[in-house]
Amino acid sequence: MSNTWLLTKLFLKNGTSEGSGKKANRRSRLTAMFFLITIGGLPLLYFISKGVYTTYPFLKAMGQEGLLTLSILSIMTLVTLVFGILTVIMYFYFSSDVEILLPLPILPRQIVAAKLITVIIMQYAVEALILLPVLINYGVAAHLGSSYYVTVLILFILLPMVPLVISLLVTMLLMRFINIGKNKERIRLIVGIFGLASAYLMKNLFDYLPGASYLSNSGLALQSSLFAKLSSFIVSLRFGDAALQEAGTLKGWLYLFLFVAISIAFAVLAFFVADRLYFKGLLGLQNTGATRKTLNKNELTSTLQQRSIIRSYFVKDMRILLRTTPFLLYGVGRSLLVPAIAVGSVIMNYGLIMEGNEFSLQDVPLAYQSLLLSAFVFAVIFMGTVNTMGTTPLTREGKNAMFMKYIPVSYTKQLFAKVLPTVLFNSLNILAVTIIAWLFKMPLLLMIEGIILCSLVIIFSSLTGLILDLHSPSLDWDNEYTAVRPGLKILTNLALSLLSGSFMLLFLKVTVMPLTAFVSIFIVYLVLIVLLLLYLKVNAQKLMHRLM
């Protein structure tokens, strides 16, 4: 047990470090990031609080207020389950500390336990931003007692356990039977792609599980509801939600006990399997194979053709992203997975949503179309800031960042070219939201306005991510997975994007005309982007010299 706690402290220390440099500088950067996350999270808290207080009376009138807690618990579980496989592959198998730990007299279950605890603790940051505000506001709206908040605290601590263990078990089985052969880079890619496919298939599996009908009295039956099916698939989720609904009663404490017992049982199962499979999946992990290719005259000539600086640097960054397995899985993979899940979920449940009604966004009154436009933009903000691509453009260079100093290209052009891959892949989120808006018959003019604003949002978030990475890069890494691990920079970038999006709320208070709101928001984002570009132009050389 002592080894487990020592390893946990070590992993937490390494996992929460942001950037390099003196200890005082790192501390000041962390303080600044926490401040930005707090300020930027205020619009999110406002939306959550207003949403809960608006939705609760409506659901209570139908006797279905429990759907509010079930939905947020299901969303957090689904997010953890889908992205858990990528996190486990990266953190449990391809982390740089694996080679150091293998020769030490440490049991596999101790390493797995320490890493599992670390990942769960890191998951608390997301839960604190989304889960806690919903549950706390629900408790205030329903006038619930102290026993409810005790239940919330226990759910907050243990909720990530079961989905992460499921992801861990799937990954250990994959690595045990696939991790053979000499070409380990190709094996990593195969395992990663299989993991992504498994995550997507697990999500779609819920569309075929029998669900429960929650709103039969109102005619809006949720027989195929993702939330109901997910709670049927993950039993602990059902008991956790029941514990919230019955908080303070004997039945509520019994449900809470069952939730805790199932979570602990899953953890014990993970440790049991780890003793038998974890080390076997690690054997030979660092061996690599290589091939040589002889270029003919035409191929050599094509590679030596002169191109524009921006294009050449953009192509170089794209090749690094697509050819480096960790960058491909954790950066590009997430950029593809999130819009695919969003569109897939809507298409799979489209028939149920449209059944028995003629729902259309064209019927939304003019006074609410500005809100519809802001929802379009906020959807892209959330979808575009969940991967590490935007906040690691410089970190991905590692020790090769020194190359940027000696080539005859200005830092401004090099940094601008690094933003382009992020903009390109995040544009898929605009495509996904546009498809969803088209399915629900959003007015064409409003859709075009949303696409234009979302394009500006993506450029803005890409620039803020680059600036954050410039101020706090982690260049001293010896493993690509270390470079793209999630950190505070993702949350900080999300907070900054939400803070910029809060301007939309101000304009919506002033005007309800969608065209006026569009022009106002367009001007604000355009000014912000110009200011960021000017900041980069003025400070790029100073920041780069400070790093090198």
Coordinates of C-alpha atoms in Angstrom, one line a residue:
M1 CA 0.0 0.0 0.0
S2 CA 2.9 2.4 0.8
N3 CA 4.2 1.9 -2.7
T4 CA 0.8 2.8 -4.2
W5 CA 0.6 6.1 -2.3
L6 CA 4.3 7.0 -3.1
L7 CA 3.6 6.3 -6.8
T8 CA 0.3 8.3 -6.7
K9 CA 2.1 11.3 -5.2
L10 CA 4.8 11.0 -7.9
F11 CA 2.3 10.7 -10.8
L12 CA 0.3 13.7 -9.4
K13 CA 3.4 15.8 -9.2
N14 CA 4.4 15.0 -12.8
G15 CA 0.8 15.1 -14.1
T16 CA 0.0 18.6 -12.7
S17 CA 3.3 20.3 -13.8
E18 CA 2.7 22.8 -16.5
G19 CA 5.7 24.0 -18.5
S20 CA 9.4 24.2 -17.5
G21 CA 11.5 26.7 -15.8
K22 CA 12.1 27.9 -12.2
K23 CA 9.7 26.8 -9.5
A24 CA 8.6 30.3 -8.8
N25 CA 7.7 30.8 -12.5
R26 CA 5.8 27.6 -12.6
R27 CA 3.9 28.6 -9.5
S28 CA 2.9 31.9 -11.0
R29 CA 1.8 30.3 -14.2
L30 CA -0.4 27.8 -12.3
T31 CA -1.9 30.7 -10.3
A32 CA -2.6 32.6 -13.4
M33 CA -4.2 29.5 -15.1
F34 CA -6.4 28.8 -12.0
F35 CA -7.5 32.5 -12.0
L36 CA -8.4 32.4 -15.7
I37 CA -10.3 29.1 -15.2
T38 CA -12.2 30.6 -12.4
I39 CA -13.1 33.8 -14.2
G40 CA -13.8 32.0 -17.5
G41 CA -16.0 29.4 -15.8
L42 CA -18.4 32.0 -14.5
P43 CA -20.4 32.1 -17.8
L44 CA -20.7 28.3 -17.6
L45 CA -21.9 28.4 -14.0
Y46 CA -24.4 31.0 -15.0
F47 CA -25.8 28.9 -17.9
I48 CA -25.9 25.8 -15.6
S49 CA -27.7 27.6 -12.8
K50 CA -30.2 29.2 -15.1
G51 CA -30.8 25.9 -16.9
V52 CA -31.4 24.0 -13.6
Y53 CA -33.7 26.6 -12.2
T54 CA -35.7 26.8 -15.5
T55 CA -35.9 23.1 -16.1
Y56 CA -36.7 21.9 -12.5
P57 CA -40.2 23.4 -12.1
F58 CA -41.2 22.0 -15.6
L59 CA -40.0 18.5 -14.7
K60 CA -41.4 18.6 -11.2
A61 CA -44.9 19.5 -12.6
M62 CA -44.8 16.2 -14.5
G63 CA -43.2 14.3 -11.5
Q64 CA -40.0 13.7 -13.5
E65 CA -37.5 15.9 -11.7
G66 CA -35.2 12.9 -11.3
L67 CA -34.4 13.1 -15.0
L68 CA -32.3 16.1 -14.3
T69 CA -29.8 14.2 -12.0
L70 CA -29.9 11.1 -14.2
S71 CA -29.0 13.1 -17.3
I72 CA -26.0 14.9 -15.8
L73 CA -24.7 11.6 -14.2
S74 CA -25.1 9.9 -17.6
I75 CA -23.4 12.6 -19.5
M76 CA -20.3 12.6 -17.2
T77 CA -20.2 8.8 -17.3
L78 CA -20.4 8.7 -21.1
V79 CA -17.7 11.3 -21.5
T80 CA -15.4 9.4 -19.1
L81 CA -16.2 6.1 -20.9
V82 CA -15.6 7.3 -24.4
F83 CA -12.4 9.3 -23.7
G84 CA -11.2 6.8 -21.0
I85 CA -9.8 4.4 -23.5
L86 CA -7.6 7.0 -25.1
T87 CA -6.5 8.2 -21.6
V88 CA -5.7 4.6 -20.5
I89 CA -3.7 3.8 -23.6
M90 CA -1.7 7.0 -23.2
Y91 CA -1.2 7.0 -19.4
F92 CA -1.0 3.3 -18.5
Y93 CA 1.1 2.0 -21.5
F94 CA 2.9 4.8 -23.3
S95 CA 3.9 7.1 -20.5
S96 CA 7.6 7.8 -20.1
D97 CA 7.7 6.4 -16.5
V98 CA 6.8 2.8 -17.6
E99 CA 10.4 2.0 -18.5
I100 CA 11.6 3.2 -15.1
L101 CA 9.0 1.3 -13.1
L102 CA 9.3 -2.1 -14.8
P103 CA 12.6 -3.2 -13.2
L104 CA 11.6 -2.0 -9.7
P105 CA 10.1 -4.4 -7.1
I106 CA 6.6 -3.1 -7.5
L107 CA 3.5 -5.2 -8.2
P108 CA 1.5 -4.6 -11.3
R109 CA -1.6 -3.8 -9.2
Q110 CA 0.3 -1.1 -7.3
I111 CA 1.2 0.7 -10.5
V112 CA -2.3 0.3 -11.9
A113 CA -3.9 1.5 -8.6
A114 CA -1.6 4.6 -8.5
K115 CA -2.3 5.5 -12.1
L116 CA -6.0 4.9 -11.7
I117 CA -6.2 7.1 -8.7
T118 CA -4.2 9.8 -10.5
V119 CA -6.5 9.7 -13.6
I120 CA -9.6 9.9 -11.3
I121 CA -8.2 12.9 -9.4
M122 CA -7.6 14.6 -12.7
Q123 CA -11.1 13.8 -13.8
Y124 CA -12.4 15.8 -10.8
A125 CA -11.5 19.1 -12.5
V126 CA -14.1 18.4 -15.2
E127 CA -16.7 17.2 -12.7
A128 CA -16.2 20.3 -10.6
L129 CA -17.0 22.5 -13.6
I130 CA -20.1 20.6 -14.8
L131 CA -21.3 17.9 -12.4
L132 CA -21.1 19.8 -9.1
P133 CA -22.9 23.0 -10.2
V134 CA -25.8 21.0 -11.6
L135 CA -26.3 18.8 -8.5
I136 CA -25.8 21.6 -6.0
N137 CA -28.3 23.9 -7.9
Y138 CA -30.7 20.9 -8.0
G139 CA -30.4 20.5 -4.3
V140 CA -31.1 24.2 -3.7
A141 CA -34.0 24.3 -6.1
A142 CA -35.6 21.2 -4.4
H143 CA -34.8 22.4 -0.9
L144 CA -33.0 19.1 0.0
G145 CA -31.2 18.5 3.3
S146 CA -27.6 17.8 4.3
S147 CA -27.9 14.0 3.6
Y148 CA -28.3 14.9 -0.1
Y149 CA -25.1 16.8 -0.2
V150 CA -23.2 14.0 1.5
T151 CA -24.5 11.7 -1.2
V152 CA -23.4 14.2 -3.9
L153 CA -19.9 14.3 -2.3
I154 CA -19.6 10.5 -2.4
L155 CA -20.9 10.4 -6.0
F156 CA -18.4 13.1 -7.0
I157 CA -15.5 11.0 -5.6
L158 CA -16.5 7.6 -7.0
L159 CA -18.4 8.3 -10.2
P160 CA -15.4 8.1 -12.6
M161 CA -14.4 4.7 -11.2
V162 CA -16.6 2.3 -13.1
P163 CA -16.3 3.8 -16.6
L164 CA -12.5 4.2 -16.2
V165 CA -12.2 0.6 -15.0
I166 CA -14.2 -0.6 -18.0
S167 CA -11.8 1.3 -20.3
L168 CA -8.8 -0.1 -18.5
L169 CA -10.1 -3.7 -18.8
V170 CA -10.7 -3.3 -22.5
T171 CA -7.3 -1.8 -23.0
M172 CA -5.4 -4.4 -21.0
L173 CA -7.0 -7.2 -23.1
L174 CA -6.1 -5.3 -26.3
M175 CA -2.5 -4.7 -25.3
R176 CA -2.0 -8.3 -24.0
F177 CA -3.0 -9.9 -27.3
I178 CA -2.0 -7.3 -29.9
N179 CA 1.3 -6.0 -28.5
I180 CA 3.5 -8.5 -30.4
G181 CA 6.0 -8.1 -33.3
K182 CA 8.7 -5.7 -34.1
N183 CA 6.9 -2.7 -35.5
K184 CA 5.6 -1.3 -32.3
E185 CA 4.7 2.1 -33.8
R186 CA 2.3 0.4 -36.1
I187 CA 1.0 -1.7 -33.2
R188 CA 0.4 1.4 -31.2
L189 CA -1.6 2.9 -34.1
I190 CA -3.7 -0.3 -34.5
V191 CA -4.5 -0.4 -30.8
G192 CA -5.3 3.3 -30.7
I193 CA -7.6 3.1 -33.7
F194 CA -9.2 0.0 -32.2
G195 CA -9.7 1.8 -29.0
L196 CA -11.3 4.8 -30.7
A197 CA -13.6 2.4 -32.6
S198 CA -14.5 0.6 -29.3
A199 CA -15.4 3.8 -27.7
Y200 CA -17.7 4.8 -30.5
L201 CA -19.2 1.3 -30.7
M202 CA -19.8 1.3 -26.9
K203 CA -21.6 4.6 -27.3
N204 CA -23.8 3.3 -30.1
L205 CA -24.4 0.1 -28.1
F206 CA -26.7 2.1 -25.8
D207 CA -28.9 2.8 -28.8
Y208 CA -29.9 -0.8 -28.9
L209 CA -30.3 -1.6 -25.2
P210 CA -33.8 -1.6 -23.7
G211 CA -34.5 1.6 -21.8
A212 CA -37.1 2.9 -19.4
S213 CA -40.0 5.2 -20.1
Y214 CA -39.7 8.4 -18.0
L215 CA -42.2 10.9 -19.5
S216 CA -45.1 8.7 -20.5
N217 CA -47.6 11.1 -19.0
S218 CA -46.5 13.9 -21.3
G219 CA -46.4 11.7 -24.4
L220 CA -42.6 12.3 -24.7
A221 CA -41.6 8.7 -24.0
L222 CA -37.8 8.1 -23.6
Q223 CA -37.9 4.4 -24.4
S224 CA -34.7 4.8 -26.4
S225 CA -33.2 7.5 -24.2
L226 CA -29.4 7.4 -24.0
F227 CA -29.6 8.2 -20.3
A228 CA -31.9 5.4 -19.5
K229 CA -29.9 2.9 -21.6
L230 CA -26.6 4.0 -20.1
S231 CA -28.0 3.5 -16.5
S232 CA -29.1 0.0 -17.6
F233 CA -25.7 -0.8 -18.9
I234 CA -23.7 0.6 -16.0
V235 CA -25.6 -0.6 -12.9
S236 CA -23.7 1.7 -10.5
L237 CA -25.1 4.7 -12.3
R238 CA -28.7 3.6 -11.6
F239 CA -27.9 3.1 -7.9
G240 CA -26.1 6.5 -7.7
D241 CA -29.1 8.3 -9.2
A242 CA -31.5 6.4 -6.9
A243 CA -29.4 7.4 -3.9
L244 CA -29.8 11.1 -4.9
Q245 CA -33.6 10.7 -5.3
E246 CA -34.0 8.9 -2.0
A247 CA -31.4 10.9 -0.1
G248 CA -32.0 10.9 3.7
T249 CA -34.1 7.8 3.7
L250 CA -33.1 4.2 4.6
K251 CA -33.6 3.2 1.0
G252 CA -31.4 6.1 -0.1
W253 CA -28.5 4.9 2.2
L254 CA -29.0 1.4 0.9
Y255 CA -28.7 2.6 -2.8
L256 CA -25.6 4.6 -1.8
F257 CA -24.0 1.6 -0.2
L258 CA -24.7 -0.5 -3.3
F259 CA -23.1 2.3 -5.5
V260 CA -20.0 2.3 -3.3
A261 CA -19.8 -1.5 -3.2
I262 CA -20.0 -1.8 -7.0
S263 CA -17.4 0.9 -7.5
I264 CA -15.0 -0.9 -5.1
A265 CA -15.7 -4.3 -6.7
F266 CA -14.8 -2.9 -10.2
A267 CA -11.5 -1.5 -8.7
V268 CA -10.7 -4.9 -7.2
L269 CA -11.5 -6.6 -10.5
A270 CA -9.1 -4.2 -12.3
F271 CA -6.3 -5.0 -9.8
F272 CA -6.9 -8.7 -10.2
V273 CA -6.7 -8.5 -14.0
A274 CA -3.7 -6.2 -13.8
D275 CA -1.6 -8.8 -11.9
R276 CA -2.1 -11.2 -14.8
L277 CA -2.2 -9.0 -17.9
Y278 CA -0.6 -5.6 -17.3
F279 CA 3.1 -6.5 -17.4
K280 CA 2.6 -8.9 -20.3
G281 CA 1.1 -6.1 -22.3
L282 CA 4.2 -3.9 -21.6
L283 CA 6.8 -6.5 -22.7
G284 CA 8.7 -5.3 -25.7
L285 CA 6.7 -2.1 -25.9
Q286 CA 9.7 0.1 -26.7
N287 CA 11.1 -2.0 -29.5
T288 CA 10.7 -0.5 -32.9
G289 CA 11.1 -1.5 -36.5
A290 CA 12.2 0.7 -39.4
T291 CA 12.1 0.6 -43.2
R292 CA 14.1 2.4 -45.8
K293 CA 12.8 3.9 -49.0
T294 CA 14.9 4.8 -52.0
L295 CA 13.6 7.9 -53.9
N296 CA 13.7 8.0 -57.7
K297 CA 14.6 11.1 -59.6
N298 CA 11.0 12.3 -60.0
E299 CA 10.2 11.8 -56.3
L300 CA 13.4 13.6 -55.3
T301 CA 12.6 16.5 -57.6
S302 CA 9.1 16.8 -56.2
T303 CA 10.3 16.9 -52.6
L304 CA 12.8 19.7 -53.5
Q305 CA 10.3 22.0 -55.2
Q306 CA 10.1 25.5 -53.8
R307 CA 6.9 26.3 -52.0
S308 CA 5.6 29.2 -49.8
I309 CA 6.9 29.3 -46.3
I310 CA 3.5 29.0 -44.7
R311 CA 2.5 26.1 -46.8
S312 CA 5.7 24.2 -46.2
Y313 CA 5.5 24.7 -42.5
F314 CA 1.8 23.7 -42.5
V315 CA 2.6 20.5 -44.4
K316 CA 5.5 19.7 -42.0
D317 CA 3.2 20.1 -39.0
M318 CA 0.4 18.0 -40.6
R319 CA 2.9 15.2 -41.3
I320 CA 4.1 15.2 -37.7
L321 CA 0.5 15.1 -36.5
L322 CA -0.5 12.3 -38.8
R323 CA 2.7 10.2 -38.6
T324 CA 3.2 10.4 -34.8
T325 CA 0.8 7.9 -33.2
P326 CA 0.2 9.8 -29.9
F327 CA -0.5 13.0 -31.8
L328 CA -2.7 11.2 -34.2
L329 CA -4.8 9.5 -31.5
Y330 CA -5.0 12.1 -28.9
G331 CA -5.1 15.2 -31.1
V332 CA -6.5 14.2 -34.5
G333 CA -8.5 11.3 -33.0
R334 CA -10.4 13.4 -30.6
S335 CA -11.1 16.0 -33.2
L336 CA -12.7 13.3 -35.3
L337 CA -14.4 11.4 -32.4
V338 CA -16.3 14.3 -30.8
P339 CA -18.2 15.5 -34.0
A340 CA -18.7 11.8 -35.0
I341 CA -20.4 11.1 -31.7
A342 CA -22.5 14.3 -31.8
V343 CA -23.8 13.6 -35.3
G344 CA -24.2 9.9 -34.7
S345 CA -26.2 10.4 -31.6
V346 CA -28.6 12.8 -33.3
I347 CA -29.0 10.6 -36.4
M348 CA -29.6 7.4 -34.3
N349 CA -32.3 9.1 -32.2
Y350 CA -33.7 11.4 -34.9
G351 CA -36.8 9.2 -35.6
L352 CA -37.7 9.2 -31.9
I353 CA -37.2 13.0 -31.5
M354 CA -39.4 13.7 -34.5
E355 CA -42.0 11.1 -33.8
G356 CA -45.4 12.5 -33.2
N357 CA -44.5 16.1 -33.7
E358 CA -43.4 18.5 -36.4
F359 CA -40.5 20.0 -34.4
S360 CA -38.5 22.5 -36.5
L361 CA -36.1 25.3 -35.6
Q362 CA -37.8 27.4 -38.3
D363 CA -40.7 27.8 -35.9
V364 CA -38.6 29.4 -33.2
P365 CA -39.9 33.0 -32.6
L366 CA -37.7 35.9 -33.7
A367 CA -37.1 36.9 -30.1
Y368 CA -35.3 33.6 -29.4
Q369 CA -33.3 33.2 -32.6
S370 CA -30.4 35.1 -31.0
L371 CA -30.3 32.5 -28.3
L372 CA -30.3 29.8 -31.0
L373 CA -27.3 31.5 -32.6
S374 CA -25.4 31.6 -29.3
A375 CA -26.2 27.9 -28.7
F376 CA -24.8 27.1 -32.1
V377 CA -21.5 29.0 -31.2
F378 CA -21.2 27.5 -27.7
A379 CA -21.6 24.0 -29.0
V380 CA -18.6 24.5 -31.2
I381 CA -16.6 26.1 -28.3
F382 CA -17.2 23.0 -26.2
M383 CA -16.5 20.5 -29.0
G384 CA -13.3 22.4 -30.2
T385 CA -11.5 22.7 -26.9
V386 CA -11.6 19.1 -25.6
N387 CA -8.5 17.9 -27.3
T388 CA -4.8 18.9 -26.8
M389 CA -4.0 19.8 -30.4
G390 CA -4.8 23.5 -29.8
T391 CA -2.8 23.9 -26.6
T392 CA 0.4 21.9 -27.6
P393 CA 1.6 23.3 -31.0
L394 CA 5.0 24.3 -29.5
T395 CA 5.2 21.5 -27.0
R396 CA 4.9 18.9 -29.7
E397 CA 8.2 20.2 -31.1
G398 CA 10.0 19.1 -27.9
K399 CA 13.8 19.5 -28.1
N400 CA 13.4 20.1 -31.9
A401 CA 12.0 23.5 -31.1
M402 CA 15.6 24.8 -31.3
F403 CA 15.3 24.2 -35.0
M404 CA 12.8 27.2 -35.1
K405 CA 15.6 29.5 -33.9
Y406 CA 18.0 28.9 -36.7
I407 CA 16.0 28.6 -39.9
P408 CA 15.6 31.9 -41.9
V409 CA 11.9 32.3 -41.2
S410 CA 10.4 34.8 -38.7
Y411 CA 8.9 33.4 -35.5
T412 CA 5.6 35.0 -36.4
K413 CA 5.3 33.1 -39.7
Q414 CA 6.3 29.8 -38.0
L415 CA 3.8 30.3 -35.2
F416 CA 1.0 31.3 -37.6
A417 CA 1.6 28.1 -39.6
K418 CA 1.3 26.1 -36.4
V419 CA -2.3 27.4 -35.8
L420 CA -3.5 26.2 -39.2
P421 CA -3.7 22.5 -38.4
T422 CA -5.8 23.2 -35.3
V423 CA -8.1 25.4 -37.3
L424 CA -8.4 22.8 -40.0
F425 CA -9.4 19.9 -37.7
N426 CA -11.6 22.0 -35.5
S427 CA -13.6 23.0 -38.6
L428 CA -15.0 19.5 -38.4
N429 CA -16.9 20.6 -35.3
I430 CA -18.6 23.4 -37.4
L431 CA -19.5 20.7 -40.0
A432 CA -21.0 18.5 -37.3
V433 CA -23.1 21.3 -35.7
T434 CA -24.2 22.5 -39.1
I435 CA -25.4 19.0 -40.0
I436 CA -27.4 18.8 -36.7
A437 CA -28.8 22.3 -37.3
W438 CA -29.9 21.2 -40.9
L439 CA -31.6 18.1 -39.6
F440 CA -33.7 20.2 -37.2
K441 CA -34.4 22.7 -40.1
M442 CA -32.6 25.7 -38.7
P443 CA -33.2 28.9 -40.8
L444 CA -30.7 29.1 -43.6
L445 CA -29.6 32.7 -42.8
L446 CA -29.2 31.9 -39.1
M447 CA -27.1 28.8 -40.1
I448 CA -24.8 30.9 -42.3
E449 CA -24.4 33.4 -39.5
G450 CA -23.5 30.6 -37.1
I451 CA -20.9 29.1 -39.5
I452 CA -19.2 32.6 -39.8
L453 CA -19.2 33.2 -36.1
C454 CA -17.9 29.6 -35.4
S455 CA -15.1 30.1 -37.8
L456 CA -14.0 33.2 -35.8
V457 CA -14.4 31.3 -32.6
I458 CA -12.1 28.5 -33.8
I459 CA -9.4 31.0 -34.9
F460 CA -9.7 32.7 -31.6
S461 CA -9.4 29.5 -29.5
S462 CA -6.5 28.3 -31.6
L463 CA -4.6 31.6 -31.1
T464 CA -5.3 31.6 -27.3
G465 CA -4.1 27.9 -27.1
L466 CA -0.9 28.9 -29.0
I467 CA -0.2 31.8 -26.6
L468 CA -0.8 29.6 -23.6
D469 CA 1.6 27.1 -24.9
L470 CA 4.1 29.9 -25.7
H471 CA 4.0 31.0 -22.1
S472 CA 4.1 27.5 -20.6
P473 CA 5.5 24.9 -23.0
S474 CA 6.8 21.5 -21.9
L475 CA 9.7 21.0 -24.3
D476 CA 11.8 18.6 -22.1
W477 CA 9.8 15.4 -22.8
D478 CA 11.2 12.0 -23.8
N479 CA 7.8 10.4 -24.9
E480 CA 5.3 11.8 -27.3
Y481 CA 2.4 10.8 -25.0
T482 CA 3.8 13.1 -22.3
A483 CA 3.6 16.0 -24.8
V484 CA -0.1 15.7 -25.5
R485 CA -1.4 14.7 -22.1
P486 CA -4.4 16.7 -20.9
G487 CA -3.5 19.5 -18.4
L488 CA -4.6 22.8 -17.1
K489 CA -3.9 24.5 -20.4
I490 CA -7.0 22.8 -21.9
L491 CA -9.2 24.0 -19.1
T492 CA -7.7 27.5 -19.3
N493 CA -8.3 27.7 -23.1
L494 CA -11.9 26.5 -22.5
A495 CA -12.3 29.1 -19.9
L496 CA -11.0 31.9 -22.2
S497 CA -13.3 30.7 -25.0
L498 CA -16.3 30.7 -22.6
L499 CA -15.3 34.2 -21.3
S500 CA -15.2 35.5 -24.9
G501 CA -18.5 33.8 -25.5
S502 CA -20.0 35.6 -22.5
F503 CA -20.0 38.7 -24.7
M504 CA -22.9 37.1 -26.6
L505 CA -24.9 37.2 -23.4
L506 CA -24.4 40.9 -23.1
F507 CA -25.5 41.6 -26.6
L508 CA -28.5 39.3 -26.1
K509 CA -29.5 41.5 -23.2
V510 CA -29.3 44.6 -25.4
T511 CA -31.0 43.3 -28.5
V512 CA -33.2 40.3 -29.5
M513 CA -32.7 40.9 -33.3
P514 CA -30.5 38.0 -34.6
L515 CA -28.9 40.2 -37.4
T516 CA -27.9 42.9 -34.9
A517 CA -26.6 40.3 -32.5
F518 CA -24.6 38.6 -35.3
V519 CA -23.0 41.9 -36.4
S520 CA -22.1 42.8 -32.8
I521 CA -20.6 39.4 -32.0
F522 CA -18.7 39.3 -35.3
I523 CA -17.1 42.7 -34.6
V524 CA -16.1 41.6 -31.0
Y525 CA -14.5 38.4 -32.2
L526 CA -12.8 40.1 -35.1
V527 CA -11.3 42.7 -32.7
L528 CA -10.1 40.0 -30.3
I529 CA -8.4 38.0 -33.1
V530 CA -6.6 41.2 -34.4
L531 CA -5.4 41.9 -30.8
L532 CA -4.1 38.4 -30.4
L533 CA -2.3 38.5 -33.8
L534 CA -0.7 41.9 -32.8
Y535 CA 0.3 40.4 -29.4
L536 CA 2.0 37.5 -31.2
K537 CA 3.7 39.8 -33.7
V538 CA 5.1 42.1 -30.9
N539 CA 6.0 39.4 -28.4
A540 CA 6.9 36.3 -30.5
Q541 CA 10.6 36.9 -30.7
K542 CA 10.9 37.7 -26.9
L543 CA 8.9 34.7 -25.9
M544 CA 10.8 32.3 -28.2
H545 CA 14.2 33.6 -27.0
R546 CA 13.1 33.2 -23.4
L547 CA 12.3 29.6 -24.0
M548 CA 15.6 28.9 -25.9

